Coordinates of C-alpha atoms in Angstrom, one line a residue:
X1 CA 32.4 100.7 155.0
X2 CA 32.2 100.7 151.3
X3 CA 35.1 103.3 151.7
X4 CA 37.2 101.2 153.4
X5 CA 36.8 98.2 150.6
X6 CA 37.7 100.7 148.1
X7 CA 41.2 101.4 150.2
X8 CA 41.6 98.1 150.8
X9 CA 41.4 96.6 147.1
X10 CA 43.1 100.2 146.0
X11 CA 45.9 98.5 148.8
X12 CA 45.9 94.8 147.4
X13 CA 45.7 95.9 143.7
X14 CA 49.3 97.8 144.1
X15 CA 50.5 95.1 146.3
X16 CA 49.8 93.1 143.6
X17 CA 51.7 95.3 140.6
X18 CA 54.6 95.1 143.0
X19 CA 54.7 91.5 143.3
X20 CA 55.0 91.4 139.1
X21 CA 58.6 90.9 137.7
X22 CA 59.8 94.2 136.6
X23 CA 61.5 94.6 132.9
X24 CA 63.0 97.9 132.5
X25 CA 63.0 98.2 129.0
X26 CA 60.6 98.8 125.8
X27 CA 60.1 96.2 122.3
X28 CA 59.9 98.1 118.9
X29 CA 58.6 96.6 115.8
X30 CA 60.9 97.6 112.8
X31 CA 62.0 96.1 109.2
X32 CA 64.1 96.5 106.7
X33 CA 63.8 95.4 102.6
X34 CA 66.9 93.2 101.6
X35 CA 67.0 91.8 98.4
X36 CA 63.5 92.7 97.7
X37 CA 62.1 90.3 100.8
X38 CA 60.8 92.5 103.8
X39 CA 62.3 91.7 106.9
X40 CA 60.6 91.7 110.0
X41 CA 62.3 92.1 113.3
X42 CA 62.0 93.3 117.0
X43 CA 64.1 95.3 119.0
X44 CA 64.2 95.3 122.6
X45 CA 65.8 98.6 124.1
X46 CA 66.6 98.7 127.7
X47 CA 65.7 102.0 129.7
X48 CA 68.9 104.0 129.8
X49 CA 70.6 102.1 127.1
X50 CA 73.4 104.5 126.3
X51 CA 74.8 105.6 122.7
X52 CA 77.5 103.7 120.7
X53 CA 75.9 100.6 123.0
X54 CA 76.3 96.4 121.8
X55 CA 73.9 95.0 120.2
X56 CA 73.0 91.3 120.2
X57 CA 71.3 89.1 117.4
X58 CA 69.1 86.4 118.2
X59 CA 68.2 83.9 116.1
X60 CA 65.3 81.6 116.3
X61 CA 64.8 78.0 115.7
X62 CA 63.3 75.8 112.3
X63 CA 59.7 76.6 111.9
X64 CA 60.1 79.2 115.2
X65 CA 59.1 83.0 115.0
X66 CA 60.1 85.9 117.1
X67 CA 60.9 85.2 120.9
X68 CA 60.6 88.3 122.2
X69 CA 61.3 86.7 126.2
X70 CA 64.5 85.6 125.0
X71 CA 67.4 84.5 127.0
X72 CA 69.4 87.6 126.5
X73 CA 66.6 90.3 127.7
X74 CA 67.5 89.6 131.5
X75 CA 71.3 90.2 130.5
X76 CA 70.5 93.1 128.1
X77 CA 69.1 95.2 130.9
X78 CA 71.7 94.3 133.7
X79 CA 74.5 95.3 131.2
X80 CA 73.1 97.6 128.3
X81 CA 72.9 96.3 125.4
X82 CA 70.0 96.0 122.7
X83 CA 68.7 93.3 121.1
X84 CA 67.7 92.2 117.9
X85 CA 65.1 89.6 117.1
X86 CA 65.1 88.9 113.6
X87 CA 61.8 86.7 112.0
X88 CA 63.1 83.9 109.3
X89 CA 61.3 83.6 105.5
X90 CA 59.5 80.5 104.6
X91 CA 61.5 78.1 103.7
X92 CA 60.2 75.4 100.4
X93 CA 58.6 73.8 103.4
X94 CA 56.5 76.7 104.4
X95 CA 58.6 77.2 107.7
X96 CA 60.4 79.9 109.0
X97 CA 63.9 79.1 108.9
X98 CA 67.7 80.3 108.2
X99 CA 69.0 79.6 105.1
X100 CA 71.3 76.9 106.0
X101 CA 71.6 74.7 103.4
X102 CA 69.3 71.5 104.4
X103 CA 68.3 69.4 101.8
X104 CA 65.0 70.4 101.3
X105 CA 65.9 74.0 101.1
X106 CA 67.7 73.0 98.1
X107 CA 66.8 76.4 95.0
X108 CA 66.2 78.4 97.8
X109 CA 67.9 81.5 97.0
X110 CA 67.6 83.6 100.2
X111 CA 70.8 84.6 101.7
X112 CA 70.5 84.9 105.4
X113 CA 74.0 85.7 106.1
X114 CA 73.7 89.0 103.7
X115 CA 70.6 89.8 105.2
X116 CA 71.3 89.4 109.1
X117 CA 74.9 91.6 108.3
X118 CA 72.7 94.1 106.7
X119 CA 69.8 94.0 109.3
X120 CA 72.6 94.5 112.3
X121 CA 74.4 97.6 110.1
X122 CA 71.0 99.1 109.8
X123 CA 70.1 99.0 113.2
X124 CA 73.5 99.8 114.6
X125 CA 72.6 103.5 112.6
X126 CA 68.9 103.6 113.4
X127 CA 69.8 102.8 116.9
X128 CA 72.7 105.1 117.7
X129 CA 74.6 101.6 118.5
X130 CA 78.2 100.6 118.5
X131 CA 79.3 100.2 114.6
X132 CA 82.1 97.9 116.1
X133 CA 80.4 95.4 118.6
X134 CA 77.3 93.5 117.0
X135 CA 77.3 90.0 118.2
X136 CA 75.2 87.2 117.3
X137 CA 73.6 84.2 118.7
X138 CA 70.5 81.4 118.1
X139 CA 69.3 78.3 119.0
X140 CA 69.1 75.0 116.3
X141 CA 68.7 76.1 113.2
X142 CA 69.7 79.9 115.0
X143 CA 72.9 77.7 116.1
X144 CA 73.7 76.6 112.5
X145 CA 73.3 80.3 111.0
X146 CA 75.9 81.2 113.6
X147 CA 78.5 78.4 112.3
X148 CA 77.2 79.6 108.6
X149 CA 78.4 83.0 109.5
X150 CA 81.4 82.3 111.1
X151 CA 82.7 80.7 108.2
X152 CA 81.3 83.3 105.7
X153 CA 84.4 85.6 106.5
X154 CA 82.1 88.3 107.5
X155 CA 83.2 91.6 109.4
X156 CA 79.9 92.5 110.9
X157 CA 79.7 89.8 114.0
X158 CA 83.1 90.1 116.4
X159 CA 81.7 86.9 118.2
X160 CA 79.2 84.0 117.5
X161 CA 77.3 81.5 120.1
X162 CA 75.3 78.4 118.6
X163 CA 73.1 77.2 120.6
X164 CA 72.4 73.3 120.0
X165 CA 73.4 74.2 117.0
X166 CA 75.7 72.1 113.8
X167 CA 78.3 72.2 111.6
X168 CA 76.7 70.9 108.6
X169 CA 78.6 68.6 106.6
X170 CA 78.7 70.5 103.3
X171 CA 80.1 74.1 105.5
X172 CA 83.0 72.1 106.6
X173 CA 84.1 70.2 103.4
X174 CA 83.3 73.4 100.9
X175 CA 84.0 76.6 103.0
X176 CA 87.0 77.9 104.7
X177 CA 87.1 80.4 107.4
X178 CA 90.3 82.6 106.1
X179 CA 90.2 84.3 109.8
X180 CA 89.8 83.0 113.3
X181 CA 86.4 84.4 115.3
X182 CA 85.6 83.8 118.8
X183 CA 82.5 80.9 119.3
X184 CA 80.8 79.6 122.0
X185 CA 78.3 76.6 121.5
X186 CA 76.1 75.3 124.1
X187 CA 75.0 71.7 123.5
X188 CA 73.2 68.6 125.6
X189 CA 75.1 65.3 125.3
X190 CA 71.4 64.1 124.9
X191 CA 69.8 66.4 122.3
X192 CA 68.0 63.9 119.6
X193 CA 67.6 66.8 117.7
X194 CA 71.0 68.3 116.8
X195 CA 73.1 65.0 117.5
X196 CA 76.2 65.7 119.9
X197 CA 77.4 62.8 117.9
X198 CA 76.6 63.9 114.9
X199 CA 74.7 62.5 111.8
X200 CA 77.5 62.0 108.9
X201 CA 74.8 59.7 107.0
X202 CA 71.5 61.9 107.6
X203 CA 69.6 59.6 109.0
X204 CA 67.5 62.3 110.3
X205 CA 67.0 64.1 107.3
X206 CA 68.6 67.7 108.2
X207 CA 71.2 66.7 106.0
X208 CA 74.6 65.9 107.3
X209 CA 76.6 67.3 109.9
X210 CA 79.6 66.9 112.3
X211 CA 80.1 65.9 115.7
X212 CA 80.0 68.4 117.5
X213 CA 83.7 68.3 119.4
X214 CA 84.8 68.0 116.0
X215 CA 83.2 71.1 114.7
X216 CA 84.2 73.1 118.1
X217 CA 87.8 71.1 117.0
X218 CA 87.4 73.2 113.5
X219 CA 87.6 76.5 115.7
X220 CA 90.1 75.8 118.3
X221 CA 92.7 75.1 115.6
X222 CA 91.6 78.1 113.5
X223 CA 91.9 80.3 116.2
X224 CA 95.5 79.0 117.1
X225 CA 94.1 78.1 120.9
X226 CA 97.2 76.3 123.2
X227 CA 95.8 76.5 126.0
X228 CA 92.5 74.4 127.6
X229 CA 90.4 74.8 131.1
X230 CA 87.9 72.4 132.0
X231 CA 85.9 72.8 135.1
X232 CA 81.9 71.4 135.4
X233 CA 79.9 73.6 137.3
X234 CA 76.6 72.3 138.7
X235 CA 72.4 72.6 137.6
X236 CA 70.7 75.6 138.5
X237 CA 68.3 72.7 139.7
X238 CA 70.8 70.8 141.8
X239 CA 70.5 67.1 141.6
X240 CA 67.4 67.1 139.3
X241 CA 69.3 69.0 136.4
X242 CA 72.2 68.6 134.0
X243 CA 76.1 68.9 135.1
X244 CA 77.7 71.6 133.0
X245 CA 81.2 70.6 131.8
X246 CA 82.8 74.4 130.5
X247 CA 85.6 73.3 127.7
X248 CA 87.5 77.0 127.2
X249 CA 89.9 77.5 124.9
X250 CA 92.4 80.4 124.2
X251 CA 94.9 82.0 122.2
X252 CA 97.6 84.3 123.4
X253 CA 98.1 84.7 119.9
X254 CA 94.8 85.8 118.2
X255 CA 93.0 86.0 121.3
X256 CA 89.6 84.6 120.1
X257 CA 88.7 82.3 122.9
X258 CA 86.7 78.8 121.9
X259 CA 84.0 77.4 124.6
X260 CA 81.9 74.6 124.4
X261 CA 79.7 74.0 127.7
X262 CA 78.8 70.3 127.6
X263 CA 75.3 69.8 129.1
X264 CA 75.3 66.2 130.3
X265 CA 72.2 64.6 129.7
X266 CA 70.7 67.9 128.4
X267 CA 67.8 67.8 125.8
X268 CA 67.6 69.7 122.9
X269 CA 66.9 73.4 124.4
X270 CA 68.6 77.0 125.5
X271 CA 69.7 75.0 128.9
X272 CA 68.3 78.1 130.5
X273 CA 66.6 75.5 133.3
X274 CA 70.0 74.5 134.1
X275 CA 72.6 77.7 133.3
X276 CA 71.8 81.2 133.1
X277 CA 72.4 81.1 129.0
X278 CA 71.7 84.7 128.5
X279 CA 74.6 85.7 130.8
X280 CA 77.1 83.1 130.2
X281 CA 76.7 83.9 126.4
X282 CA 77.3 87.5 127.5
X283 CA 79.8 87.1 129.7
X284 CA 81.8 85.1 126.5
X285 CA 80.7 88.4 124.2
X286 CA 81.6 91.1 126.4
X287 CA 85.4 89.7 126.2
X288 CA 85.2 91.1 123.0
X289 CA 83.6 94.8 123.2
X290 CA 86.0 97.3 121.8

């Protein structure tokens, strides 16, 4: 008897494993010193990721750390590609944060977008990945590093996707992008956190910043897109979710394509309740592998 109880929990404890998703993959701690700050990050390798693969940046939100069940693991092992999970500095407020420019980060002399280009070189050689096809995405205050960078005229990131994230009003009146790059921004028509109306008198105290069709406006010119497809696709959730109205832009000329998915009545969030974020925002980034 006390055999057979032995089998039989034996039997229900691996019935059990099995019923347990499944990640094929492993997480690495790793860091990197940039302009004497020690930089924390966390790379998530998928089993069988092959050499000379992508590699995709993630960026967390104000006051956030390092999400390591992010919204691009799922994608990372159905496609292989790695990803990088970078932690923000303290900010004057004592939060982790991207350098972005908000008011009260005003003295603060970190440069994020030097630091994330030399994180993603770094990791490309300690990582046998692609040199060519780093890509970089974030949510909120992630989403307003990825406008930051796209205007920085850098060469490291071939595409960008903001998440929630803003075109802050001082990027768009004292930078210009001398290049077009692809972007992608994912934003709720009801997020009372990053405005899709915008805030061009900062009443919320982020400091100022556009609307967002105007800042996705910004891009499609830059990019020298002639050419619009609008479709909405509906919720994961059905009728209790958020319509998804896709805004996709391209160029015959540059070819660096301009999406804006417009969740209606969407929150401030990565939507992943009502779209599969991680692959959409691959699917946009995989246009561009070389």
């Amino acid at each position: 008897m006390k055999r057979y109880f032995t089998y039989f929990a034996l039997v229900t404890m691996l019935l059990s494993l099995c019923a347990l998703p499944c990640q094929a993959g492993r997480y690495v701690e790793d860091s990197l010193k940039v302009d004497g700050h020690m930089r924390q990050f966390v790379m998530y390798l998928p089993d069988g990721l092959q050499p000379n693969a992508p590699l995709v940046v993630v960026l967390h939100g104000y006051g956030a750390g390092i999400w390591r069940e992010n919204v691009m693991i799922g994608s990372a092992d159905r496609h292989g590609f790695a990803v990088c999970i970078p932690q923000g500095l303290k900010d004057p407020e004592g939060e982790p944060s991207w350098n972005v420019g908000y008011p009260f980060q005003k003295g603060w002399k970190v440069d994020d977008v030097k630091t994330l280009c030399t994180i993603a070189r770094e990791v490309q050689k300690r990582y046998h990945l692609s040199r060519l096809n780093a890509f970089l995405t974030g949510m909120s205050n992630g989403g307003e590093m990825c406008y930051l960078m796209a205007y920085s005229n850098q060469y490291t990131f071939r595409a960008v996707a903001p998440i929630a994230g803003l075109t802050m009003a001082w990027i768009y009146q004292e930078m210009e992008a001398t290049r077009p790059i692809p972007l992608m921004e994912i934003h709720g028509t009801e997020d009372r956190v990053s405005e899709w109306t915008g805030d061009m008198e900062n009443k919320s105290g982020w400091g100022a910043y556009l609307p967002v069709p105007l800042a996705i406006g910004y891009w499609v010119a830059k990019n020298r897109c002639t050419r619009q497809e609008v479709d909405t696709v509906a919720s994961l959730k059905g009728d209790e979710g958020h319509p998804v109205i896709r805004h996709r832009y391209s160029s015959p000329t540059t070819h660096c394509d301009v999406w804006l998915y417009e969740v209606v009545g969407g929150v401030h969030s990565w939507h992943k309740d009502d779209i599969d974020t991680g692959e959409e925002v691959w699917k946009f980034f995989s246009r561009y592998v070389q």
